[in-house]
Structure formats: C-alpha cells, structure tokens
XYZ file of C-alpha atoms in Angstrom:
364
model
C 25.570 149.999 6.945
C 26.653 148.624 3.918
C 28.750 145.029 3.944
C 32.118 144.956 1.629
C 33.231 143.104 -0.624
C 35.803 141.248 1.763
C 32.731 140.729 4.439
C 31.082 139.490 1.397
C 33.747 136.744 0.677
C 34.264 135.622 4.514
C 30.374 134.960 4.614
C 30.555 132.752 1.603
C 33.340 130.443 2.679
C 31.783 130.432 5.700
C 28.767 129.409 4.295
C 30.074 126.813 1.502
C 32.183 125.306 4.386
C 29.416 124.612 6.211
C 27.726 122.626 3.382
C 30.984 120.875 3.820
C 32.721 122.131 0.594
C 36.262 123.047 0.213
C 37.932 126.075 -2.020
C 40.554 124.866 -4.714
C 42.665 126.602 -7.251
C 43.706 124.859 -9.831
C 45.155 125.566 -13.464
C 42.950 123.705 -16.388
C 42.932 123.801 -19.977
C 40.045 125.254 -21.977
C 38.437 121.754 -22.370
C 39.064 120.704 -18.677
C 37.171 124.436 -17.914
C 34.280 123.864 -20.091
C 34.165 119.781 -18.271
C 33.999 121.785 -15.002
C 31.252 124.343 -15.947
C 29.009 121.214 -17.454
C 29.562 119.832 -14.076
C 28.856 122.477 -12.191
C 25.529 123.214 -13.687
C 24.849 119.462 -13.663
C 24.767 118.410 -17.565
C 27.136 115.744 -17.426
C 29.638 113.865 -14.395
C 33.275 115.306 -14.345
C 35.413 112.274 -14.928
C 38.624 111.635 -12.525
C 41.781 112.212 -14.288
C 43.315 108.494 -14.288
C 47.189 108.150 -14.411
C 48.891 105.321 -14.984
C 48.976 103.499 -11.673
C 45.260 103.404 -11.639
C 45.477 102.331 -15.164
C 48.224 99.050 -14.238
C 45.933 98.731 -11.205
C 43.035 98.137 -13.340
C 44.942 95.782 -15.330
C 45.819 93.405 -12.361
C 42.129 93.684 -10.731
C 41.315 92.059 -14.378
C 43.764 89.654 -14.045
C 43.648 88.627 -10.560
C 39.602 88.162 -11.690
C 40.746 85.859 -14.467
C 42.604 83.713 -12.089
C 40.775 83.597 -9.694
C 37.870 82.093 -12.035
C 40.190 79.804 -13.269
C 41.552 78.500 -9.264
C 37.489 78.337 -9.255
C 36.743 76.237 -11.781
C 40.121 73.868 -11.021
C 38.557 73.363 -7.668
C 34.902 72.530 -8.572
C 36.659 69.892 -11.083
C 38.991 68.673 -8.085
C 36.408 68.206 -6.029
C 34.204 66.331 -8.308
C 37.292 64.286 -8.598
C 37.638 63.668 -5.164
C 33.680 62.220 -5.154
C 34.865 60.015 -7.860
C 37.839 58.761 -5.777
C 35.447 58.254 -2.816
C 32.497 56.559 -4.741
C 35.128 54.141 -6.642
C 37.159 53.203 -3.259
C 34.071 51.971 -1.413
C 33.153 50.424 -4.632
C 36.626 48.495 -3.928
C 35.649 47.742 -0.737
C 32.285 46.549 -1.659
C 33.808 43.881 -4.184
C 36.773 42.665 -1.813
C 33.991 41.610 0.453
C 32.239 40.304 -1.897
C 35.138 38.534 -3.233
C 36.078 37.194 0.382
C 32.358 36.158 0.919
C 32.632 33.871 -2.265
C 35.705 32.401 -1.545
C 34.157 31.227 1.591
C 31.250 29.417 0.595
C 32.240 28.142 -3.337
C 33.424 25.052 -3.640
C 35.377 23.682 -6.566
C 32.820 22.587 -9.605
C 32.400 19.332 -9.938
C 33.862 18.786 -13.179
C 37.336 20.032 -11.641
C 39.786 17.463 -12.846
C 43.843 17.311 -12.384
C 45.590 16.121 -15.604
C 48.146 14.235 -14.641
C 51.512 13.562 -16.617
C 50.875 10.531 -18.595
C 53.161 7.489 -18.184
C 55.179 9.035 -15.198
C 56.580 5.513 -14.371
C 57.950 5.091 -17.797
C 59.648 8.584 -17.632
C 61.193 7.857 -14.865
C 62.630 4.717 -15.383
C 63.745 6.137 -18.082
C 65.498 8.931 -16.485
C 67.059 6.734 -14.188
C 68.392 3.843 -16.972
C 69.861 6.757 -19.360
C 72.748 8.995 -18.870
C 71.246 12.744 -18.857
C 74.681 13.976 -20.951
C 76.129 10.320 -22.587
C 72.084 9.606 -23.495
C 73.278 5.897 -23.477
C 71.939 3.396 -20.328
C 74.200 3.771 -17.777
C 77.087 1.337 -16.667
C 76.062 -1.664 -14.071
C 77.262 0.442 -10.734
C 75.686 3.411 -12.069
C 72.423 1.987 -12.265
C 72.698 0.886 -8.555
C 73.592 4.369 -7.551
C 70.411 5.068 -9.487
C 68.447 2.262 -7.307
C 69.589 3.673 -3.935
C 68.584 7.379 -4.699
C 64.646 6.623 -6.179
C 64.786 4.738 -2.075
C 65.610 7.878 -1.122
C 62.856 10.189 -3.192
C 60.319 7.959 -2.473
C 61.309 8.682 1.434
C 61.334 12.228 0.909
C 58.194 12.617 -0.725
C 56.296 10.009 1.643
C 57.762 12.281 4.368
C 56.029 16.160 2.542
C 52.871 13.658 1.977
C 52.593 12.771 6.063
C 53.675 16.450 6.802
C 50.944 17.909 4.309
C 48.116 15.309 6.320
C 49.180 16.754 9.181
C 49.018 20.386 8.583
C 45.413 19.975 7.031
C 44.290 17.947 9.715
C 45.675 20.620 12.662
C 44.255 23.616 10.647
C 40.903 22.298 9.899
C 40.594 21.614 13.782
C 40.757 18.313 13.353
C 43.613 17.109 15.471
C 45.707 18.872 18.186
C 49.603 18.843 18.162
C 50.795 18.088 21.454
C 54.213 19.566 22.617
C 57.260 17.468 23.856
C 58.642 18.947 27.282
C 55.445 21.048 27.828
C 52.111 20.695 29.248
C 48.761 19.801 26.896
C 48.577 20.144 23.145
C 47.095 22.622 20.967
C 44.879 22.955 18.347
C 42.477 25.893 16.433
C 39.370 26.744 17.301
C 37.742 26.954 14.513
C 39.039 25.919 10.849
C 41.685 28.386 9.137
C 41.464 26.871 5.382
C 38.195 26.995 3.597
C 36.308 23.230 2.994
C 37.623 24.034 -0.838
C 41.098 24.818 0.145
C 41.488 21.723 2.490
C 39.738 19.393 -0.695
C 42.645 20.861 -2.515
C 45.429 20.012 -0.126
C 44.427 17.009 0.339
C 44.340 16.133 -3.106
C 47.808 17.221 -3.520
C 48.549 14.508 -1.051
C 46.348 12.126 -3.439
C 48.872 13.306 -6.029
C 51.948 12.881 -4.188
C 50.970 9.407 -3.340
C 50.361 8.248 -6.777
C 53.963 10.344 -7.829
C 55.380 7.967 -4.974
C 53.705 5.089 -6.030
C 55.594 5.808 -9.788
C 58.591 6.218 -8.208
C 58.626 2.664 -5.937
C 57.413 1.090 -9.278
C 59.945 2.572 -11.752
C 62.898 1.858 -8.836
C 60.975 -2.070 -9.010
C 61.607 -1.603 -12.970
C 65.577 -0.722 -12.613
C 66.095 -3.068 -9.925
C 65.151 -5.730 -12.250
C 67.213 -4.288 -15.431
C 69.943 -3.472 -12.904
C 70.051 -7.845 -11.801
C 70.197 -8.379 -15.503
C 72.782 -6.541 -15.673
C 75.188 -7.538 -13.513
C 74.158 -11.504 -14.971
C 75.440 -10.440 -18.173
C 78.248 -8.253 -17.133
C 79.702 -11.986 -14.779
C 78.691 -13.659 -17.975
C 81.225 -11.133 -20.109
C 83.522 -11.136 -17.765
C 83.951 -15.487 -17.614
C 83.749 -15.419 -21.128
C 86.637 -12.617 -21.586
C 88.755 -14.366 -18.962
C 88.518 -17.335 -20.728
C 88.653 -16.171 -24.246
C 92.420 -14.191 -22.854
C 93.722 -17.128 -21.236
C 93.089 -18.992 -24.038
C 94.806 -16.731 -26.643
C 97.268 -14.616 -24.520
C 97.641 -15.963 -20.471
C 97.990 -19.447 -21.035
C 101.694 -20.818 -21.253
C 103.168 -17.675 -20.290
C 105.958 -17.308 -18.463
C 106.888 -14.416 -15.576
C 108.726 -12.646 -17.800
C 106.038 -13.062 -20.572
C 103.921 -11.535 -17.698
C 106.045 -8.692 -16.641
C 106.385 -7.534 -20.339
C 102.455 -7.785 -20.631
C 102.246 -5.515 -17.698
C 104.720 -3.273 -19.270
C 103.041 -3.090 -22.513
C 99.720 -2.243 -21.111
C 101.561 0.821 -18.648
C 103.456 2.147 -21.221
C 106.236 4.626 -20.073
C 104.117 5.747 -17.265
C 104.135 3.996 -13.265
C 100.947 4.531 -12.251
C 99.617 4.425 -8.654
C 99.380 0.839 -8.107
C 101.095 -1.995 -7.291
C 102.840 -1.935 -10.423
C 104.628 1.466 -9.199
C 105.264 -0.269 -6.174
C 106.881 -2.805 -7.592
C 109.173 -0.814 -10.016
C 110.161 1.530 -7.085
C 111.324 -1.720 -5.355
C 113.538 -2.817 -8.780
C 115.107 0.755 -8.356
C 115.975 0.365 -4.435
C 113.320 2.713 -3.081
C 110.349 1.211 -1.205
C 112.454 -0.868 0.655
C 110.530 0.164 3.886
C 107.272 -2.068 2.220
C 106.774 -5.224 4.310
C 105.212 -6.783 1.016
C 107.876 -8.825 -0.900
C 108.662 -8.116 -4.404
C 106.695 -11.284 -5.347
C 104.264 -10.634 -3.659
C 103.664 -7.054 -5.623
C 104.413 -8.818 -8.775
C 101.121 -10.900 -8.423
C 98.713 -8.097 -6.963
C 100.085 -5.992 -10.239
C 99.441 -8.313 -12.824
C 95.860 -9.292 -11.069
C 95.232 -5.370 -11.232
C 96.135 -5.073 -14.605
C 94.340 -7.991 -15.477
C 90.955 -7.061 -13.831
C 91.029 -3.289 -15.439
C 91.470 -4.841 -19.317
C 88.640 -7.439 -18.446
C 86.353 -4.020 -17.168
C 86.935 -2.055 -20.243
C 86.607 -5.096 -22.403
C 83.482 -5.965 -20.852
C 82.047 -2.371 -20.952
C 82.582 -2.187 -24.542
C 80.950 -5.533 -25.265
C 78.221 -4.205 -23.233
C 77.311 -0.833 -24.988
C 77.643 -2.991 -28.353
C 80.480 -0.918 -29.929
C 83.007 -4.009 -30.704
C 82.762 -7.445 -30.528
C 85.108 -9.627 -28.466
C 86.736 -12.290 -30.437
C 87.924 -8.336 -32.577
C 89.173 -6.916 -29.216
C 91.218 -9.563 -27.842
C 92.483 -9.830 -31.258
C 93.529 -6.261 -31.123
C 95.575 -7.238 -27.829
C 97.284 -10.033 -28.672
C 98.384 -8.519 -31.942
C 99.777 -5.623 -29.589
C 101.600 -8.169 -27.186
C 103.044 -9.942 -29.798
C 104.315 -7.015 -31.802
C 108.096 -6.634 -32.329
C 107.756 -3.058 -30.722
C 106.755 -4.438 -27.286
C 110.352 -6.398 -26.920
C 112.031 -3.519 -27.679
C 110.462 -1.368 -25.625
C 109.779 -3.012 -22.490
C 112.747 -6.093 -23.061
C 115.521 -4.999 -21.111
C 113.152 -4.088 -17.898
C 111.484 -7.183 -18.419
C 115.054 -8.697 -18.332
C 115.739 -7.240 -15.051
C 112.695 -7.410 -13.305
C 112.556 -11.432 -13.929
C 115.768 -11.717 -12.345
C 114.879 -9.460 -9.585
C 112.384 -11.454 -8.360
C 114.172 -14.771 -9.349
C 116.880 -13.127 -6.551
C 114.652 -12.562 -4.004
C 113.050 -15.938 -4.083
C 116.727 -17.533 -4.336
C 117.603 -15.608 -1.106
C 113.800 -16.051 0.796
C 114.689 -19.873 0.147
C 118.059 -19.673 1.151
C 117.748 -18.708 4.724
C 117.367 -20.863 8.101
C-alpha cells in the first residue's frame, strides 16, 4: 500500500527529531537564504546574527581584560615593593645593632680634647666689677653684693659637681645608696653607662671643678678691689667732710643750718627727719616723743651724710673734681635766691626751737 505524502512528513520529523534536530520557520532575505544553503551543504559556517548587547558586551569583556592586566601589573610592582620594604627594614635593624654594638665597646680617641674658654677668671671678674647696663665698675656696696653671690655659685656648682660623682659612681656599680628610714642600700648590678660615657661624666666634673676654681679666684680678685674700695671711698669721704666744714659748716649758726637744709630740700618735705621736723613747726606730730631739737640734729646729719655720698660717688667714677663741686655748693648756699626762698621758714624754725629749749630749761 502506498504511504502519503502526510505519512511521508510525520516519518521525517520523526526521524530528524531523533538526530536531535528541531523544525524552524523563519523569514530571511535573499542573502541570509543563500548563507543558509552554503551552510547547509557545508561550504562555509553560518555566522550568529549579533545585536547590540552582544556587541556592548564585547566591549566590556575588552575592557574588563585591560584592567584587569593593568590591577596585574600594579600588583607584581607592589609586591616587589613590599620585598624592598622588607629587605631595607632588616637592613635597619642590622645597622642599629651594629650601631649599639659600637657604642659599647669604642672608647673616645685619644686625641679627644675639651677647649676650654680661655681666661674664664678674667671674664668673670670682669662681669662681676662692671655694671651689665651702666658698663662702668660698680659702686662700693654693689661690688659686695657681687662678693656674696660668686660665695653662692661657687656653692651651687660644688654641690651639681658632688651630685654628678655620685650618680657616676652608683650607676657604674661602684657604690650603693643606702636609704634613710628603710632597711639596706641599693645599688646596680651591673654598670648602666658605657666605660666612655662614665670617662665623659666624669670629666664634666673635671670641668666644673676648674669653672669653680675660676669662680673662688675671680670672687679672691673682687674681694681685694672691693677693700680698695671702700679705703678710698673713707678716704673721700674725710677729705669731703673736711674740705665742707672748711668752706661751708664751719662758723655757722642754727639758722645758717636750717636754711642749708632748706636749700638742699627745696619746696619738697621728704620722708625724713626733716619732714618730721617741719610737721612739728606746723603743730602736727605732736604725738613724737623726739623733741624738736632733737629732729633738728638727726636732719641736718641726714642731709649732711647724703651730699657727702653723692659727692664722693662722683669723685669716684672721675666725672668732677672736688675742690669744683663744693665750689658749686657754696656758691648755691650763698646765693641771694636761697634767703629769699627759704628766709622766712628759716626765721621761724630758729625760734621754734629757741622756744622749746627756753621752755625744756624752764621747768622743775
């Protein structure tokens, strides 16, 4: 019996299914047809449509390629960084021991040599003797205030020298401190300075004791200048005394001496006795125990011993000579200004005191 057409068709689907092919129908242009037929008869591969996602796709496989080469390459030069690192840290390490090692066992060279500040004594004296701002030598009690703090240095640094011994001495093991109010006494050990280190601390005490010795000598040195000093500055002041007595002092009478005292205040009081005194003249101070007198003669003595100071500190720095100064005061005193300035107190002053001696004598 002959098989139809339709019989015909159902085996052949049958048949291409089995070889695990599938029927498609599907509308092509005359070039896509003749691609198809070339394939079919196997000239040349059918190539896959590609639309545009597999296009972009393509794209970022490419570029995720590129970076990923590059992230390659970064980390191959990243690591041969880190070797470097590692190779030039233990190389670090390697010289710090090194370094550690040496500074154990090298001792200073021989030709090591401290250059010390040449004529220390004289700079110091110096120092002392001259006035850091004025750059003149200082006055007589200045010089003593001088005296009294190189005593004091010269403590200070014997006391950092002893201090220094002892700290070597207890870290090289040498000594043990004992403790007040406890038990025993400690000490290291072993050493804790290197043999070069303690050399080196104990020169500094070397040093300190030769700065001390500079210091004791240069005091020695202003001690001295200090006792000449204070010879001339009695001498000036016997000779000034003398030289005013002579010219102005001698033959003067109280009220000669109240208008000297006067003159040499001016307008002002003052603080002294002198203020005192003129406070008593005007009825205040009577509460003072000390009679007018009496504050008369401890002014005048004040004023007295303050122009013989200035005169004498000027003779001393070399600025004026004497016989000129007291010159300069007497011509002062005797001017015709000082009477009419300071008369008329003078006037009542002298009989103030003329009163109260009149009445001190008068009673029982």
């Amino acid at each position: 019996m002959a098989t139809t057409n339709q019989q015909r068709q159902a085996a052949f689907k049958t048949k291409m299914r089995q070889l695990g092919k599938r029927q498609a129908t599907v509308w092509v242009d005359a070039a896509q047809h003749e691609a198809i037929k070339a394939y079919l008869q196997g000239e040349e591969p059918l190539d896959a449509p590609i639309d545009q996602d597999q296009i972009r796709l393509q794209e970022w496989e490419a570029q995720l390629a590129e970076q990923e080469a590059r992230l390659r390459a970064r980390a191959e030069h990243a690591d041969s960084l880190w070797q470097t690192h590692e190779a030039l840290v233990n190389e670090i390490k390697d010289l710090k021991r090194q370094l550690a090692s040496a500074r154990q066992h090298v001792k200073p060279a021989p030709s090591f040599k401290i250059v010390e500040l040449a004529a220390r004594r004289d700079r110091i004296a110096e120092a002392m003797r001259v006035g850091s701002y004025s750059k003149t030598e200082r006055r007589v009690d200045d010089l003593e205030q001088q005296i009294g703090l190189s005593k004091k240095f010269s403590a200070e640094i014997k006391g950092t020298k002893s201090r220094l011994h002892g700290f070597v001495d207890v870290a090289t093991g040498k000594k043990a401190v004992t403790h007040k109010r406890e038990w025993g006494a400690y000490s290291f050990d072993k050493s804790i300075l290197a043999e070069s280190e303690a050399d080196l601390l104990l020169e500094a005490c070397a040093l300190l004791g030769r700065v001390e010795n500079d210091v004791e000598r240069a005091g020695s040195d202003i001690t001295k200048l200090h006792a000449q000093r204070t010879a001339e500055r009695k001498a000036f002041f016997a000779k000034t005394e003398s030289t005013l007595n002579a010219r102005l002092f001698h033959g003067l009478d109280r009220r000669g001496e109240i208008l000297f005292i006067a003159s040499m205040n001016g307008s002002g009081r003052g603080y002294g006795k002198w203020a005192d005194l003129l406070e008593r003249l005007d009825g205040r101070g009577t509460w003072r125990r000390d009679s007018a007198v009496s504050l008369f003669r401890e002014a005048l003595a004040e004023e007295k011993g303050s122009m013989f100071r200035r005169i004498v500190d000027t003779l001393m720095s070399g600025e004026k000579k004497l016989d000129e100064m007291v010159a300069g005061i007497v011509e002062k005193f005797r001017h015709p200004d000082t009477e009419d300035k300071y008369g008329a107190l003078a006037d009542r002053l002298t009989t103030f005191l003329v009163a109260e001696q009149i009445e001190k004598a008068s009673r029982p």
